[in-house]
CSV table of C-alpha atoms (C1' of nucleotides) in Angstrom, one decimal:
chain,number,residue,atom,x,y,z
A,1,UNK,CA,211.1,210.2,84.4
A,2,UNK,CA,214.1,211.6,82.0
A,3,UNK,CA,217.9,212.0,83.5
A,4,UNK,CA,217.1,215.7,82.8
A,5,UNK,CA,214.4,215.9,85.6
A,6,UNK,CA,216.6,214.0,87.8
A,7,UNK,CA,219.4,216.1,87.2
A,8,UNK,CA,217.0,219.4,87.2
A,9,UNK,CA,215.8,218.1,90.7
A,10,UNK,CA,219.0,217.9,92.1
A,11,UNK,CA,219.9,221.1,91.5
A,12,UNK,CA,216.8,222.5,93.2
A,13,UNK,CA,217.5,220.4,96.4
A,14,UNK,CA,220.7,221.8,96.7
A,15,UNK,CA,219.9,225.2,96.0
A,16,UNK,CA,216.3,225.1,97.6
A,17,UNK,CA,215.7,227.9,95.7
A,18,UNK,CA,214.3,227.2,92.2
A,19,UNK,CA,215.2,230.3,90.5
A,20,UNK,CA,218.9,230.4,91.8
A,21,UNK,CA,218.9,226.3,90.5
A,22,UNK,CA,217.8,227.3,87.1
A,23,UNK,CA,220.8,230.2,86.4
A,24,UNK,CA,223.0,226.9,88.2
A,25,UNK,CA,221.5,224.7,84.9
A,26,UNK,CA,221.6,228.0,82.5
A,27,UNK,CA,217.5,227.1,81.9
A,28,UNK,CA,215.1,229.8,82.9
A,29,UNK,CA,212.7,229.6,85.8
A,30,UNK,CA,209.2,228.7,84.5
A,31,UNK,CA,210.5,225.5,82.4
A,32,UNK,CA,212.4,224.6,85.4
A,33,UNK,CA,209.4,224.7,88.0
A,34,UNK,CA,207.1,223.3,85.6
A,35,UNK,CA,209.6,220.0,85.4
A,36,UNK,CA,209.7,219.5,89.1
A,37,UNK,CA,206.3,219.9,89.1
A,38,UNK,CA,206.0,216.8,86.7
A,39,UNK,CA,207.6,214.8,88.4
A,40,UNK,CA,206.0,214.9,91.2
A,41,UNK,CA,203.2,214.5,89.5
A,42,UNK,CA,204.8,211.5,87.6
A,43,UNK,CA,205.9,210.1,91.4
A,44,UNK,CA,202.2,211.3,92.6
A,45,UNK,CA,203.7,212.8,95.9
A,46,UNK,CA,205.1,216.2,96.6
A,47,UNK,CA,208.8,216.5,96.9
A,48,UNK,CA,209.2,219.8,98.1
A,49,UNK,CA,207.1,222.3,100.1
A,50,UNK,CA,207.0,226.0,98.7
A,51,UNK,CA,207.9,228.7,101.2
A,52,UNK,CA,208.2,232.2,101.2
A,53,UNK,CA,212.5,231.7,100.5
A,54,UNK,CA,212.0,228.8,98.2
A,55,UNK,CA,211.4,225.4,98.5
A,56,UNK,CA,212.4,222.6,101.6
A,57,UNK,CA,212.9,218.9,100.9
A,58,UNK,CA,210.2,217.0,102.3
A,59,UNK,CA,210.9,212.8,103.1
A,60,UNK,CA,210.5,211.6,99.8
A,61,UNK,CA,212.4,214.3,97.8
A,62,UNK,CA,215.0,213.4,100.2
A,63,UNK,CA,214.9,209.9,99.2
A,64,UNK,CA,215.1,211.1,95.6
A,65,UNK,CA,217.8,213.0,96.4
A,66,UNK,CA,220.4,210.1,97.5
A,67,UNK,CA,218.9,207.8,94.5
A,68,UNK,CA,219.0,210.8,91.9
A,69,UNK,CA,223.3,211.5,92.5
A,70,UNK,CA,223.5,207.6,92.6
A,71,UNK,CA,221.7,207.4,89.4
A,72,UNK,CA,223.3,210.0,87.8
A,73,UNK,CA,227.4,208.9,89.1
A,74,UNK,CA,226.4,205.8,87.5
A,75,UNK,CA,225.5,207.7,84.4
A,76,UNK,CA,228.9,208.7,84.2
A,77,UNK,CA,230.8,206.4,85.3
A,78,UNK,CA,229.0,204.6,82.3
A,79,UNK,CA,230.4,206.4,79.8
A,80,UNK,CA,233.7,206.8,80.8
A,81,UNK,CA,233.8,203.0,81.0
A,82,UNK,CA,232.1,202.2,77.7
A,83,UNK,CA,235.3,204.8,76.2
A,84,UNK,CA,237.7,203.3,78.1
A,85,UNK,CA,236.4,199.6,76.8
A,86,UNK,CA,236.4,201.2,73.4
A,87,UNK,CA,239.6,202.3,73.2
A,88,UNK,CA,241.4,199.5,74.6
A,89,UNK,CA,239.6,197.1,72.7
A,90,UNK,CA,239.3,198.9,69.3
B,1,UNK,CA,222.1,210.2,76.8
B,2,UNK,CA,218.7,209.2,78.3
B,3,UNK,CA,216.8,206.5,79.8
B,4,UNK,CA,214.9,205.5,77.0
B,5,UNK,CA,217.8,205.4,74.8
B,6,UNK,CA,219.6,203.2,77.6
B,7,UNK,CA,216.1,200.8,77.2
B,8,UNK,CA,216.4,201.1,73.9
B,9,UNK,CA,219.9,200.0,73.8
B,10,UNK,CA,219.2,196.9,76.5
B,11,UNK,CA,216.4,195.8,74.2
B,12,UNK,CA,218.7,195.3,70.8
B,13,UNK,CA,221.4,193.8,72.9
B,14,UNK,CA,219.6,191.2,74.4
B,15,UNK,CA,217.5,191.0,70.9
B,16,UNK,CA,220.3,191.1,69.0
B,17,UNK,CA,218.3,192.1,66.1
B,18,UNK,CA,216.7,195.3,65.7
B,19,UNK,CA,213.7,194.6,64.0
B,20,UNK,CA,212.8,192.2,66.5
B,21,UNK,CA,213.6,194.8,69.5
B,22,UNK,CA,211.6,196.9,68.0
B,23,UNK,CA,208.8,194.8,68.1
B,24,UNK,CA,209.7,194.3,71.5
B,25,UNK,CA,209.7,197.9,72.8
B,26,UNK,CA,206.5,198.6,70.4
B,27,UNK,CA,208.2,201.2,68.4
B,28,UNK,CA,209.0,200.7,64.7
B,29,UNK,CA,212.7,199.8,63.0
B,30,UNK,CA,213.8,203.2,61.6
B,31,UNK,CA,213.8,205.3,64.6
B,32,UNK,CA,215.0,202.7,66.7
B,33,UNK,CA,218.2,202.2,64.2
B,34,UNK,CA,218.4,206.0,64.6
B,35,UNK,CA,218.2,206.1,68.7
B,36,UNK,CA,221.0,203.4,68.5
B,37,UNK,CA,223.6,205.0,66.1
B,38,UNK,CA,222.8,208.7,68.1
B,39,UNK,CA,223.8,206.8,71.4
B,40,UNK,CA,227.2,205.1,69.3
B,41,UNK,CA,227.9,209.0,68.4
B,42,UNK,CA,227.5,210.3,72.1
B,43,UNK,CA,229.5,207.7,73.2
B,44,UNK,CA,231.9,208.4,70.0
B,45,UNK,CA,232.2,204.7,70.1
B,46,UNK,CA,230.4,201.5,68.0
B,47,UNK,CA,228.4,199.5,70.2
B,48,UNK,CA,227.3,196.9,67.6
B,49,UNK,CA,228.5,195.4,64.5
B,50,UNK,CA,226.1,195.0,62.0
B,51,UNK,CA,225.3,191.1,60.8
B,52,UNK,CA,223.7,189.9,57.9
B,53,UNK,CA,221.4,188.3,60.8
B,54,UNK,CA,221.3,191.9,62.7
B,55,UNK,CA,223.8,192.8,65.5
B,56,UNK,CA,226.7,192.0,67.4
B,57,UNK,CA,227.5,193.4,70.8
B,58,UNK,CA,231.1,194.4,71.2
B,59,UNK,CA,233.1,195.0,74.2
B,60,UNK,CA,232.3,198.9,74.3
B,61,UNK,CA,228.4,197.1,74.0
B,62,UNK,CA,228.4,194.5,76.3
B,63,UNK,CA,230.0,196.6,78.9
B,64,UNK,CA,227.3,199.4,78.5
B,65,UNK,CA,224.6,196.8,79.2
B,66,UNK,CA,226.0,195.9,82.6
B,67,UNK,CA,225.8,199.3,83.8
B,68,UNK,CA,222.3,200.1,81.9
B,69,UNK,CA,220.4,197.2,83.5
B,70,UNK,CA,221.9,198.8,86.6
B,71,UNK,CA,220.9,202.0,86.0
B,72,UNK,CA,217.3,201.0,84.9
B,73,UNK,CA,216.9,198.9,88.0
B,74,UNK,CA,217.8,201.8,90.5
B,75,UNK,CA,215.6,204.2,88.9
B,76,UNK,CA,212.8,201.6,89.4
B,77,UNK,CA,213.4,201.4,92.8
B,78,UNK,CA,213.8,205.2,93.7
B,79,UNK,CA,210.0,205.3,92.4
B,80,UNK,CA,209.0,202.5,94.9
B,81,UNK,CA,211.1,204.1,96.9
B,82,UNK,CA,209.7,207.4,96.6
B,83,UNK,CA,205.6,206.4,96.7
B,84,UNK,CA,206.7,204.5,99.9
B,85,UNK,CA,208.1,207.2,101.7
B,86,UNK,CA,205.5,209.8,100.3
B,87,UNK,CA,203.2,207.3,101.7
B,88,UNK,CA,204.8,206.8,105.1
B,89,UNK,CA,205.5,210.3,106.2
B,90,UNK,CA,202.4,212.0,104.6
C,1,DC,C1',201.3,249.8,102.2
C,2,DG,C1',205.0,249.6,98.7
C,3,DG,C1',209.1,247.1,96.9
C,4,DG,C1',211.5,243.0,96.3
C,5,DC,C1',211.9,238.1,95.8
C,6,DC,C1',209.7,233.9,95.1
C,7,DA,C1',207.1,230.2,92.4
C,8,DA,C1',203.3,229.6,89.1
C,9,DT,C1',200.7,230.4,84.8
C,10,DA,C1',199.9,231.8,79.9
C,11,DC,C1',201.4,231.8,75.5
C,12,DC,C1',204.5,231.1,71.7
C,13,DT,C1',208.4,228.9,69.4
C,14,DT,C1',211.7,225.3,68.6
C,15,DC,C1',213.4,220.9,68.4
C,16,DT,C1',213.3,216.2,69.5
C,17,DC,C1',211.1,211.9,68.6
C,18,DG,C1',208.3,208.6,66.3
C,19,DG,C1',205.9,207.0,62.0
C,20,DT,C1',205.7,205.9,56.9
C,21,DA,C1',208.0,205.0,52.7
C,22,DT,C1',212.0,203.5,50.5
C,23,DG,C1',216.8,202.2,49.5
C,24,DG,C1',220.8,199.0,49.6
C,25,DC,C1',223.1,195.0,51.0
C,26,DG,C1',223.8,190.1,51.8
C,27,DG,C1',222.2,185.2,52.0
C,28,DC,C1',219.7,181.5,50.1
C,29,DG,C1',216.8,178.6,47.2
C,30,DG,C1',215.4,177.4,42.6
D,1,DC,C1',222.9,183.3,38.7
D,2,DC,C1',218.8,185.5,39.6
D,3,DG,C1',215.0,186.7,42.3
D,4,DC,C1',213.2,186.8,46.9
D,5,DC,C1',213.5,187.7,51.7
D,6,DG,C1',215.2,189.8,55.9
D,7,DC,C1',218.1,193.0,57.7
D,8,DC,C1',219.7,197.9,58.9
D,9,DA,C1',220.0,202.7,57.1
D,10,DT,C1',218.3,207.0,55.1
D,11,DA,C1',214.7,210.6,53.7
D,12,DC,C1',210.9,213.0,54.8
D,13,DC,C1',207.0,214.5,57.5
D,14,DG,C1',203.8,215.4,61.5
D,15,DA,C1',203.0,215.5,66.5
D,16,DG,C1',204.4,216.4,71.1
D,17,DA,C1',207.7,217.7,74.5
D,18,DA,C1',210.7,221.2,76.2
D,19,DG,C1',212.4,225.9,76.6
D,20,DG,C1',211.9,231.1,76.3
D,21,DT,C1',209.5,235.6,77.3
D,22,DA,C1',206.0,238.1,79.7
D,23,DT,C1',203.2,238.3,83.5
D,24,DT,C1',200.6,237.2,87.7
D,25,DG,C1',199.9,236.3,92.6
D,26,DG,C1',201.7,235.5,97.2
D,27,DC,C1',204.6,236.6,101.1
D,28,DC,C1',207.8,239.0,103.9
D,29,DC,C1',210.0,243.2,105.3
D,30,DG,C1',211.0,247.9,105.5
DNA sequence: CGGGCCAATACCTTCTCGGTATGGCGGCGG
DNA sequence: CCGCCGCCATACCGAGAAGGTATTGGCCCG
């Protein structure tokens, strides 16, 4: 699991539409499904089911969802911290 | 910045010595130095100083490793996390 | 039943990542 | 003071991951 599926998956839960998540993320479709598909294969459970619109959240891609933001704020906030540190401490 | 540079980064802190982190994480020295000084230059900040003996955190360093032990441990739990609730609810 | 929208697959290309070999530097013992 | 040892850094190469284009197959709706 990379911080580039996470954030990839995020975007397709909020979109729930794959293709409309990949122009969000400026990758094309195929590459885009074929990392969600990883990763739930990586997880070894589904995380979304497919309909005819897109694709629905099922429980556990909705407990991805709330530890995936987490992960990735903290990401973030990382950085700005460790530039912060560096700057005020040379 | 990606996980695996963030365990990279955790292993040669706590190591203090690359060599020996290298070891650690079964990779060898060179692209381990490399992962290291690509993370300093994403961060556009040092992390280290480099010792006779190896390395040295500095602040920037030690307050990276805080938040990447963090951000190691939630991602471990999202994937219990995930298995158990893929288990639970079908 | 035809057109549109969707995810999935096939195939190719590119670039990241790790390995091997080697260099350069500093400390330490003889 | 010189040679050895351990350290990190650099150069170069090969393998594997990741992205792009083209296309298919399924489903709904007119």
């Amino acid at each position: 699991m990379s911080l580039d599926q996470l954030r990839y998956f995020v975007a397709v839960a909020e979109e729930e539409n794959v293709t409309r998540a990949a122009r969000r993320l400026h990758v094309s479709q195929p590459p885009l499904s074929r990392r969600i598909r990883e990763l739930e294969g990586e997880l070894g459970a589904p995380l979304f089911t497919r309909t005819p619109r897109g694709v629905d959240l099922l429980p556990a891609g909705r407990a991805l969802l709330e530890h995936a933001r987490s992960i990735l704020r903290e990401v973030d906030r990382s950085v700005d911290v460790v530039r912060a540190t560096a700057e005020r401490d040379g």
